[in-house]
Amino acid sequence: MPTAGRLASKIPCSWSIAVFGKHFAIQLGKMLNKKATSGTNQKPYLANSNVRWGNFETHNLQTMHFNSDEMDKFSLRPGDLIVCEGGEVGRAAVWDGRIAPCYFQKALHRLRPIDKEVDVVFARYFLDFSVCTGLINSIIGTTSISHFTREQFLRFPIWFPTVEEQKLLVTILSTWERAIEEAERLLALKQRRKRALMQQLLTGQQRFPEFAKSKGTQDTLLGPIAVDWPLNPISTVFERVRRKNGTSTDRVLTASGQHGLVDQRDYFDRNVAGVSLEGYYVLERGEFAYNRSAMKGYPYGAIKRLDARECGAVSTLYHCFGLKDRESDSDFFMHLFEFGLLNRQLRRICQVGGRAHGLLNVTAGDFEKMLVPVPSKEEQVRIAGVLNKCDEEIEQLKAQLEALKKQKKGLMQQLLTGRVRVAAEG
């Protein structure tokens, strides 16, 4: 991990080297406590979760009590640099005054410029650079409860060219940042569009004309479903997978909500399974596993299909299953499970059964009795084709976004060390 000394030794001799405390007044926010939440002078404040990389999310601001002295001490002005003290340490944005008055919580630092030697947006990019290069972690450590104290921040190094060159650097990096924001906007739009299509297509509320022999929907345990779609138990479409591992594979898989079925060594950076895998199930490509653990975005567990490799071992705590025959389309059911169309039925089961050992108490028998819509194979394929195309477009946008982020990171490493200059020295 690079140190401040190693990085600073590579900057141009004409650049200045100082500490943040020389150019900014650094103030931690007000501590949230019971008295603050119950006081009569309630005012909106920024919390850690409201600060993004370069911008703010302010639709869900909370309030707490500030007396007259605290209102002066913890107020925000346009041009204040707001920096996360914990969590993603160093995540920062420049306050734009969109809400007035507004204050800030103790989980944040407010940096208010003392002089005009350091452009505040340049300072924000320097903190981004410090996170990307590991400079901040070299100061505060990398534990799960790392905090960037005020004392550390006052002594934290910053190097910079003239204000004129700082502004040129800000202009260049802002161009990439705007491109990243636009890519993120397009990605979110495409994801919302896919979600809307899933709602319409996977329930039969929107049909392809050649398949819509009957119109309308029926009220079911899954919600409104096309009136002419059969609802069959999972056991009639899928068969349980119970093949034991033996010595077939040493690759242990975890069903992650965000990443699908992934190798535990990649997901946890270590193998968390026991030494012996003989009792584990072997899942083969195209088969499904139901992780009964509630997780973000998957309140009733996640059902994932193995796509990334030929086989892997999964815990017997998972319910594993595969299609019985070629009369059903695997992609259709993959999208159906991902959409959460089983959640209503799972919720009813969980309300009765509760939890066992931290897992949702959904037995294999309960799972197989749940109903799934089964349109014709041809209609399944058409629906899956539309959603697969959405996935392809989403993956392309994700790749573009990651490329832009990588380019911005490379630019920061070149520009904020002076390896590449944008203004004449002197």
Coordinates of C-alpha atoms in Angstrom, one line a residue:
M1 CA 0.0 0.0 0.0
P2 CA 1.5 3.4 -1.0
T3 CA 2.5 5.8 1.8
A4 CA 2.0 9.6 1.7
G5 CA 5.8 10.0 1.5
R6 CA 6.2 7.7 -1.5
L7 CA 3.3 9.4 -3.5
A8 CA 4.4 12.9 -2.5
S9 CA 8.0 12.2 -3.6
K10 CA 6.8 11.9 -7.2
I11 CA 5.0 15.2 -7.5
P12 CA 6.5 18.2 -9.4
C13 CA 8.8 20.4 -7.4
S14 CA 6.6 23.4 -8.1
W15 CA 3.6 21.9 -6.4
S16 CA 2.9 22.7 -2.7
I17 CA 2.6 20.1 0.0
A18 CA 0.6 20.8 3.2
V19 CA -2.0 19.2 5.5
F20 CA -5.7 19.6 5.3
G21 CA -5.8 21.4 8.7
K22 CA -3.7 24.3 7.2
H23 CA -6.3 25.1 4.5
F24 CA -9.6 23.9 6.0
A25 CA -11.5 24.3 9.2
I26 CA -12.6 20.8 10.1
Q27 CA -15.7 20.2 12.2
L28 CA -17.4 16.9 13.1
G29 CA -21.2 17.0 13.2
K30 CA -23.6 16.8 16.1
M31 CA -24.1 13.5 17.8
L32 CA -27.6 12.0 17.4
N33 CA -29.1 11.0 20.7
K34 CA -32.5 10.7 22.4
K35 CA -32.6 14.3 23.5
A36 CA -31.8 15.5 19.9
T37 CA -34.6 13.4 18.4
S38 CA -37.2 14.6 20.9
G39 CA -36.3 18.3 21.1
T40 CA -38.7 21.0 19.8
N41 CA -36.4 22.8 17.3
Q42 CA -36.2 20.0 14.7
K43 CA -34.0 20.7 11.7
P44 CA -33.0 18.6 8.7
Y45 CA -29.4 17.1 8.8
L46 CA -27.1 15.1 6.5
A47 CA -26.2 11.6 7.7
N48 CA -23.5 9.3 6.3
S49 CA -26.0 7.6 4.0
N50 CA -26.9 11.0 2.4
V51 CA -23.4 11.5 1.0
R52 CA -22.5 9.9 -2.2
W53 CA -19.3 10.0 -4.3
G54 CA -19.5 13.6 -5.5
N55 CA -23.2 14.2 -4.8
F56 CA -26.0 13.9 -2.3
E57 CA -29.2 11.9 -1.8
T58 CA -31.5 14.1 0.1
H59 CA -35.0 12.8 -0.4
N60 CA -35.0 11.0 2.9
L61 CA -33.4 13.6 5.3
Q62 CA -34.1 13.0 9.0
T63 CA -34.4 15.8 11.6
M64 CA -33.1 16.5 15.1
H65 CA -33.1 19.3 17.6
F66 CA -30.5 22.1 17.3
N67 CA -30.3 24.9 19.8
S68 CA -29.1 28.3 18.8
D69 CA -25.4 27.6 19.5
E70 CA -25.6 24.3 17.6
M71 CA -27.3 25.9 14.6
D72 CA -24.3 28.1 14.2
K73 CA -21.8 25.4 14.8
F74 CA -23.3 22.7 12.6
S75 CA -24.8 24.7 9.8
L76 CA -23.9 24.0 6.2
R77 CA -23.0 26.6 3.5
P78 CA -22.7 26.1 -0.2
G79 CA -19.1 25.3 -0.9
D80 CA -18.6 23.2 2.3
L81 CA -16.8 19.9 1.7
I82 CA -18.7 17.0 3.4
V83 CA -16.6 13.9 4.1
C84 CA -17.6 10.5 5.6
E85 CA -15.9 9.9 8.9
G86 CA -16.8 6.2 8.9
G87 CA -18.3 3.6 6.6
E88 CA -16.8 4.3 3.2
V89 CA -14.2 6.6 4.7
G90 CA -13.3 9.5 2.5
R91 CA -16.5 9.5 0.4
A92 CA -17.2 13.2 -0.1
A93 CA -19.2 15.8 -1.9
V94 CA -19.4 19.6 -2.0
W95 CA -22.6 21.0 -0.5
D96 CA -24.7 22.9 -3.1
G97 CA -27.1 24.6 -0.7
R98 CA -30.1 22.7 -2.1
I99 CA -31.8 22.7 1.3
A100 CA -31.5 25.7 3.6
P101 CA -31.1 25.6 6.5
C102 CA -29.4 22.2 6.7
Y103 CA -27.0 20.7 9.3
F104 CA -24.9 17.6 9.7
Q105 CA -24.5 14.6 12.0
K106 CA -21.3 13.4 13.8
A107 CA -20.7 10.7 11.2
L108 CA -19.5 13.5 8.8
H109 CA -16.7 16.0 8.7
R110 CA -17.4 19.5 7.4
L111 CA -14.4 21.1 5.7
R112 CA -14.8 24.8 5.3
P113 CA -12.0 26.6 3.3
I114 CA -9.7 28.9 5.3
D115 CA -8.0 30.4 2.3
K116 CA -8.1 30.3 -1.5
E117 CA -5.0 28.2 -2.1
V118 CA -6.9 25.0 -2.5
D119 CA -10.0 24.7 -4.7
V120 CA -12.7 22.8 -2.7
V121 CA -13.6 20.6 -5.6
F122 CA -10.0 19.8 -6.2
A123 CA -9.8 18.8 -2.5
R124 CA -12.8 16.5 -3.1
Y125 CA -11.1 14.8 -6.0
F126 CA -7.9 14.5 -4.0
L127 CA -9.9 12.5 -1.4
D128 CA -11.2 10.3 -4.2
F129 CA -7.6 9.8 -5.2
S130 CA -6.6 9.0 -1.6
V131 CA -9.3 6.3 -1.4
C132 CA -8.4 4.8 -4.8
T133 CA -4.7 4.6 -4.1
G134 CA -5.2 3.3 -0.5
L135 CA -3.6 6.4 1.0
I136 CA -6.4 6.9 3.5
N137 CA -6.3 3.3 4.6
S138 CA -2.5 3.6 5.1
I139 CA -3.3 6.2 7.7
I140 CA -6.4 4.8 9.4
G141 CA -6.1 1.0 8.8
T142 CA -8.5 -1.3 7.1
T143 CA -10.6 -2.8 9.9
S144 CA -14.4 -3.1 9.4
I145 CA -14.9 -0.2 11.9
S146 CA -12.3 2.2 10.6
H147 CA -12.9 5.9 11.4
F148 CA -11.2 9.0 10.1
T149 CA -10.8 11.1 13.2
R150 CA -10.6 14.9 13.2
E151 CA -7.1 14.7 14.5
Q152 CA -6.0 12.4 11.6
F153 CA -7.8 14.7 9.1
L154 CA -6.1 17.8 10.4
R155 CA -2.7 16.1 9.7
F156 CA -3.7 14.4 6.5
P157 CA -1.4 15.4 3.6
I158 CA -2.6 17.1 0.5
W159 CA -0.5 18.3 -2.5
F160 CA -1.6 20.7 -5.2
P161 CA -0.5 23.0 -8.0
T162 CA -1.6 26.6 -8.5
V163 CA -5.3 27.3 -8.2
E164 CA -5.4 27.9 -12.0
E165 CA -4.1 24.4 -12.7
Q166 CA -6.3 22.9 -10.0
K167 CA -9.3 24.3 -11.8
L168 CA -8.1 22.8 -15.1
L169 CA -7.7 19.4 -13.4
V170 CA -11.2 19.8 -11.9
T171 CA -12.7 20.5 -15.4
I172 CA -11.1 17.4 -16.9
L173 CA -12.1 15.1 -14.0
S174 CA -15.6 16.6 -13.9
T175 CA -16.1 15.6 -17.6
W176 CA -15.5 12.0 -16.7
E177 CA -17.7 12.2 -13.7
R178 CA -20.6 13.6 -15.7
A179 CA -20.1 10.7 -18.2
I180 CA -20.2 8.3 -15.2
E181 CA -23.4 9.9 -13.8
E182 CA -25.0 9.6 -17.3
A183 CA -24.1 6.0 -17.5
E184 CA -25.5 5.4 -14.1
R185 CA -28.7 7.2 -15.0
L186 CA -29.1 5.1 -18.2
L187 CA -28.3 1.9 -16.3
A188 CA -31.0 2.7 -13.6
L189 CA -33.5 3.5 -16.4
K190 CA -32.8 0.2 -18.2
Q191 CA -33.1 -1.7 -14.9
R192 CA -36.4 -0.1 -14.1
R193 CA -37.7 -0.8 -17.6
K194 CA -36.7 -4.5 -17.3
R195 CA -38.5 -4.7 -13.9
A196 CA -41.7 -3.2 -15.5
L197 CA -41.5 -5.7 -18.4
M198 CA -41.0 -8.6 -15.9
Q199 CA -44.2 -7.5 -14.1
Q200 CA -46.2 -7.4 -17.3
L201 CA -44.7 -10.4 -19.2
L202 CA -44.2 -12.9 -16.4
T203 CA -47.7 -12.6 -15.1
G204 CA -49.4 -12.5 -18.6
Q205 CA -50.8 -9.0 -18.1
Q206 CA -49.1 -8.2 -21.4
R207 CA -49.2 -10.8 -24.1
F208 CA -47.8 -11.4 -27.5
P209 CA -50.8 -11.4 -29.9
E210 CA -50.2 -14.9 -31.3
F211 CA -50.5 -16.4 -27.7
A212 CA -53.4 -14.3 -26.3
K213 CA -56.3 -16.6 -27.1
S214 CA -58.0 -15.4 -23.9
K215 CA -57.9 -12.0 -22.4
G216 CA -57.8 -10.9 -18.8
T217 CA -56.2 -12.2 -15.6
Q218 CA -57.2 -14.4 -12.7
D219 CA -56.6 -13.7 -9.0
T220 CA -54.2 -16.3 -7.6
L221 CA -51.8 -16.9 -4.7
L222 CA -49.2 -15.3 -6.9
G223 CA -51.3 -12.3 -7.7
P224 CA -53.0 -11.6 -11.0
I225 CA -52.0 -14.2 -13.6
A226 CA -53.2 -14.7 -17.2
V227 CA -56.5 -16.4 -17.2
D228 CA -55.4 -19.2 -19.6
W229 CA -52.1 -20.0 -17.9
P230 CA -52.1 -23.2 -15.9
L231 CA -50.7 -23.0 -12.3
N232 CA -48.8 -26.1 -11.5
P233 CA -46.9 -27.2 -8.4
I234 CA -43.2 -26.8 -8.7
S235 CA -42.9 -30.6 -8.3
T236 CA -44.6 -31.1 -11.7
V237 CA -42.1 -28.9 -13.5
F238 CA -38.9 -29.6 -11.6
E239 CA -37.3 -32.5 -9.8
R240 CA -35.3 -32.4 -6.7
V241 CA -31.5 -32.6 -7.0
R242 CA -30.0 -34.8 -4.2
R243 CA -26.9 -36.2 -5.8
K244 CA -24.2 -36.3 -3.1
N245 CA -20.7 -34.9 -3.7
G246 CA -18.3 -37.7 -2.7
T247 CA -15.1 -36.5 -4.5
S248 CA -16.8 -34.9 -7.5
T249 CA -15.8 -31.3 -6.7
D250 CA -14.1 -29.2 -4.1
R251 CA -15.7 -26.0 -5.4
V252 CA -18.2 -24.8 -2.8
L253 CA -20.9 -22.4 -4.1
T254 CA -22.9 -19.7 -2.3
A255 CA -26.2 -18.3 -3.6
S256 CA -25.7 -14.5 -3.4
G257 CA -28.6 -12.2 -4.2
Q258 CA -26.5 -9.8 -6.1
H259 CA -24.0 -12.1 -7.8
G260 CA -25.8 -15.4 -8.2
L261 CA -24.2 -18.8 -7.5
V262 CA -20.5 -17.9 -6.8
D263 CA -17.5 -19.7 -5.6
Q264 CA -17.1 -19.1 -1.8
R265 CA -13.4 -18.4 -2.3
D266 CA -14.3 -15.5 -4.5
Y267 CA -17.3 -14.2 -2.5
F268 CA -15.8 -14.5 1.0
D269 CA -12.1 -14.4 0.0
R270 CA -11.8 -17.7 1.8
N271 CA -13.5 -21.1 1.9
V272 CA -16.1 -21.0 4.7
A273 CA -17.4 -24.6 4.3
G274 CA -16.3 -27.4 6.5
V275 CA -13.3 -29.7 5.7
S276 CA -15.5 -32.5 4.4
L277 CA -17.7 -31.9 1.4
E278 CA -18.9 -35.5 1.0
G279 CA -22.4 -34.7 2.3
Y280 CA -22.9 -31.7 0.0
Y281 CA -25.1 -31.7 -3.0
V282 CA -23.6 -31.4 -6.5
L283 CA -25.3 -28.8 -8.6
E284 CA -24.7 -29.0 -12.4
R285 CA -24.9 -26.2 -14.9
G286 CA -28.5 -25.1 -15.5
E287 CA -29.8 -26.3 -12.2
F288 CA -31.2 -24.1 -9.4
A289 CA -30.5 -23.6 -5.7
Y290 CA -32.8 -21.9 -3.2
N291 CA -30.9 -20.1 -0.4
R292 CA -33.4 -19.7 2.4
S293 CA -31.5 -16.8 4.0
A294 CA -33.2 -13.4 3.8
M295 CA -30.9 -10.9 2.2
K296 CA -31.0 -7.4 0.7
G297 CA -33.6 -7.4 -2.1
Y298 CA -34.6 -10.9 -1.3
P299 CA -36.6 -10.9 1.9
Y300 CA -37.7 -14.6 1.4
G301 CA -34.4 -15.9 0.1
A302 CA -32.9 -16.1 -3.4
I303 CA -33.3 -18.8 -6.1
K304 CA -30.3 -18.8 -8.4
R305 CA -29.3 -20.8 -11.4
L306 CA -25.8 -22.2 -11.9
D307 CA -24.5 -20.6 -15.1
A308 CA -20.9 -19.7 -14.5
R309 CA -19.4 -23.2 -14.3
E310 CA -20.1 -26.9 -15.0
C311 CA -20.7 -27.9 -11.4
G312 CA -20.2 -27.1 -7.8
A313 CA -21.0 -28.2 -4.3
V314 CA -23.8 -26.6 -2.2
S315 CA -24.9 -27.0 1.3
T316 CA -27.8 -29.4 2.0
L317 CA -29.5 -26.5 3.7
Y318 CA -30.3 -25.3 0.1
H319 CA -33.2 -26.7 -1.8
C320 CA -31.8 -27.8 -5.2
F321 CA -33.8 -28.6 -8.3
G322 CA -33.7 -28.9 -12.1
L323 CA -36.2 -29.0 -14.9
K324 CA -37.8 -32.4 -15.5
D325 CA -37.8 -32.3 -19.3
R326 CA -37.5 -30.1 -22.4
E327 CA -41.1 -29.0 -22.3
S328 CA -40.2 -25.9 -20.2
D329 CA -37.8 -23.1 -20.9
S330 CA -35.1 -22.7 -18.2
D331 CA -34.6 -19.0 -18.9
F332 CA -38.3 -18.3 -18.4
F333 CA -38.2 -19.8 -14.9
M334 CA -34.9 -18.1 -14.1
H335 CA -36.5 -14.7 -14.7
L336 CA -39.7 -15.7 -12.9
F337 CA -37.7 -16.7 -9.8
E338 CA -35.5 -13.6 -10.0
F339 CA -38.6 -11.4 -10.2
G340 CA -39.8 -12.8 -6.9
L341 CA -43.1 -14.2 -8.2
L342 CA -43.0 -16.8 -5.4
N343 CA -42.7 -14.3 -2.6
R344 CA -46.4 -14.2 -1.7
Q345 CA -46.5 -18.0 -1.2
L346 CA -43.1 -18.0 0.6
R347 CA -44.4 -15.3 3.0
R348 CA -47.4 -17.4 3.9
I349 CA -45.2 -20.4 4.6
C350 CA -42.8 -18.4 6.7
Q351 CA -45.6 -16.9 8.8
V352 CA -46.6 -20.4 9.8
G353 CA -43.2 -21.9 10.1
G354 CA -41.0 -19.0 11.2
R355 CA -37.2 -19.7 11.2
A356 CA -35.0 -22.6 11.9
H357 CA -31.3 -22.0 12.7
G358 CA -31.5 -18.5 11.2
L359 CA -33.0 -19.8 7.9
L360 CA -36.6 -19.3 6.6
N361 CA -38.4 -22.5 7.7
V362 CA -39.4 -23.6 4.1
T363 CA -39.1 -27.3 3.9
A364 CA -38.5 -29.1 0.6
G365 CA -42.0 -30.4 0.6
D366 CA -43.5 -26.9 1.2
F367 CA -41.3 -25.6 -1.6
E368 CA -42.4 -28.2 -4.1
K369 CA -46.1 -27.6 -3.4
M370 CA -45.9 -23.9 -4.4
L371 CA -47.5 -23.0 -7.7
V372 CA -45.8 -21.5 -10.8
P373 CA -47.5 -20.3 -14.0
V374 CA -46.8 -22.6 -16.9
P375 CA -47.7 -21.0 -20.3
S376 CA -46.8 -22.9 -23.5
K377 CA -43.2 -23.6 -24.2
E378 CA -43.3 -21.2 -27.2
E379 CA -44.7 -18.4 -25.1
Q380 CA -42.1 -19.0 -22.4
V381 CA -39.3 -18.7 -25.0
R382 CA -40.7 -15.5 -26.4
I383 CA -41.0 -13.9 -22.9
A384 CA -37.5 -15.1 -21.9
G385 CA -36.1 -13.7 -25.2
V386 CA -37.3 -10.2 -24.4
L387 CA -35.9 -10.3 -20.9
N388 CA -32.6 -11.9 -22.0
K389 CA -32.2 -8.9 -24.4
C390 CA -32.7 -6.6 -21.5
D391 CA -30.0 -8.4 -19.5
E392 CA -27.6 -8.1 -22.4
E393 CA -28.2 -4.3 -22.6
I394 CA -27.8 -4.0 -18.9
E395 CA -24.5 -5.9 -18.9
Q396 CA -23.2 -3.7 -21.7
L397 CA -24.1 -0.6 -19.7
K398 CA -22.4 -2.0 -16.6
A399 CA -19.3 -2.7 -18.7
Q400 CA -19.3 0.9 -20.0
L401 CA -19.8 2.2 -16.5
E402 CA -16.9 0.2 -15.1
A403 CA -14.7 1.3 -18.0
L404 CA -15.5 5.0 -17.3
K405 CA -14.7 4.5 -13.6
K406 CA -11.4 2.8 -14.4
Q407 CA -10.5 5.6 -16.8
K408 CA -11.3 8.2 -14.1
K409 CA -9.2 6.4 -11.6
G410 CA -6.3 6.3 -14.0
L411 CA -6.7 10.0 -14.8
M412 CA -6.7 10.9 -11.1
Q413 CA -3.5 8.9 -10.6
Q414 CA -1.8 10.7 -13.5
L415 CA -3.2 14.2 -13.0
L416 CA -3.1 14.4 -9.1
T417 CA 0.5 13.3 -9.0
G418 CA 1.6 15.7 -11.7
R419 CA 2.8 12.9 -14.0
V420 CA 0.6 14.5 -16.7
R421 CA 0.5 18.3 -16.6
V422 CA -2.3 20.4 -18.0
A423 CA -0.7 23.8 -17.3
A424 CA 2.7 25.3 -17.8
E425 CA 4.9 25.3 -14.8
G426 CA 5.6 28.6 -13.2

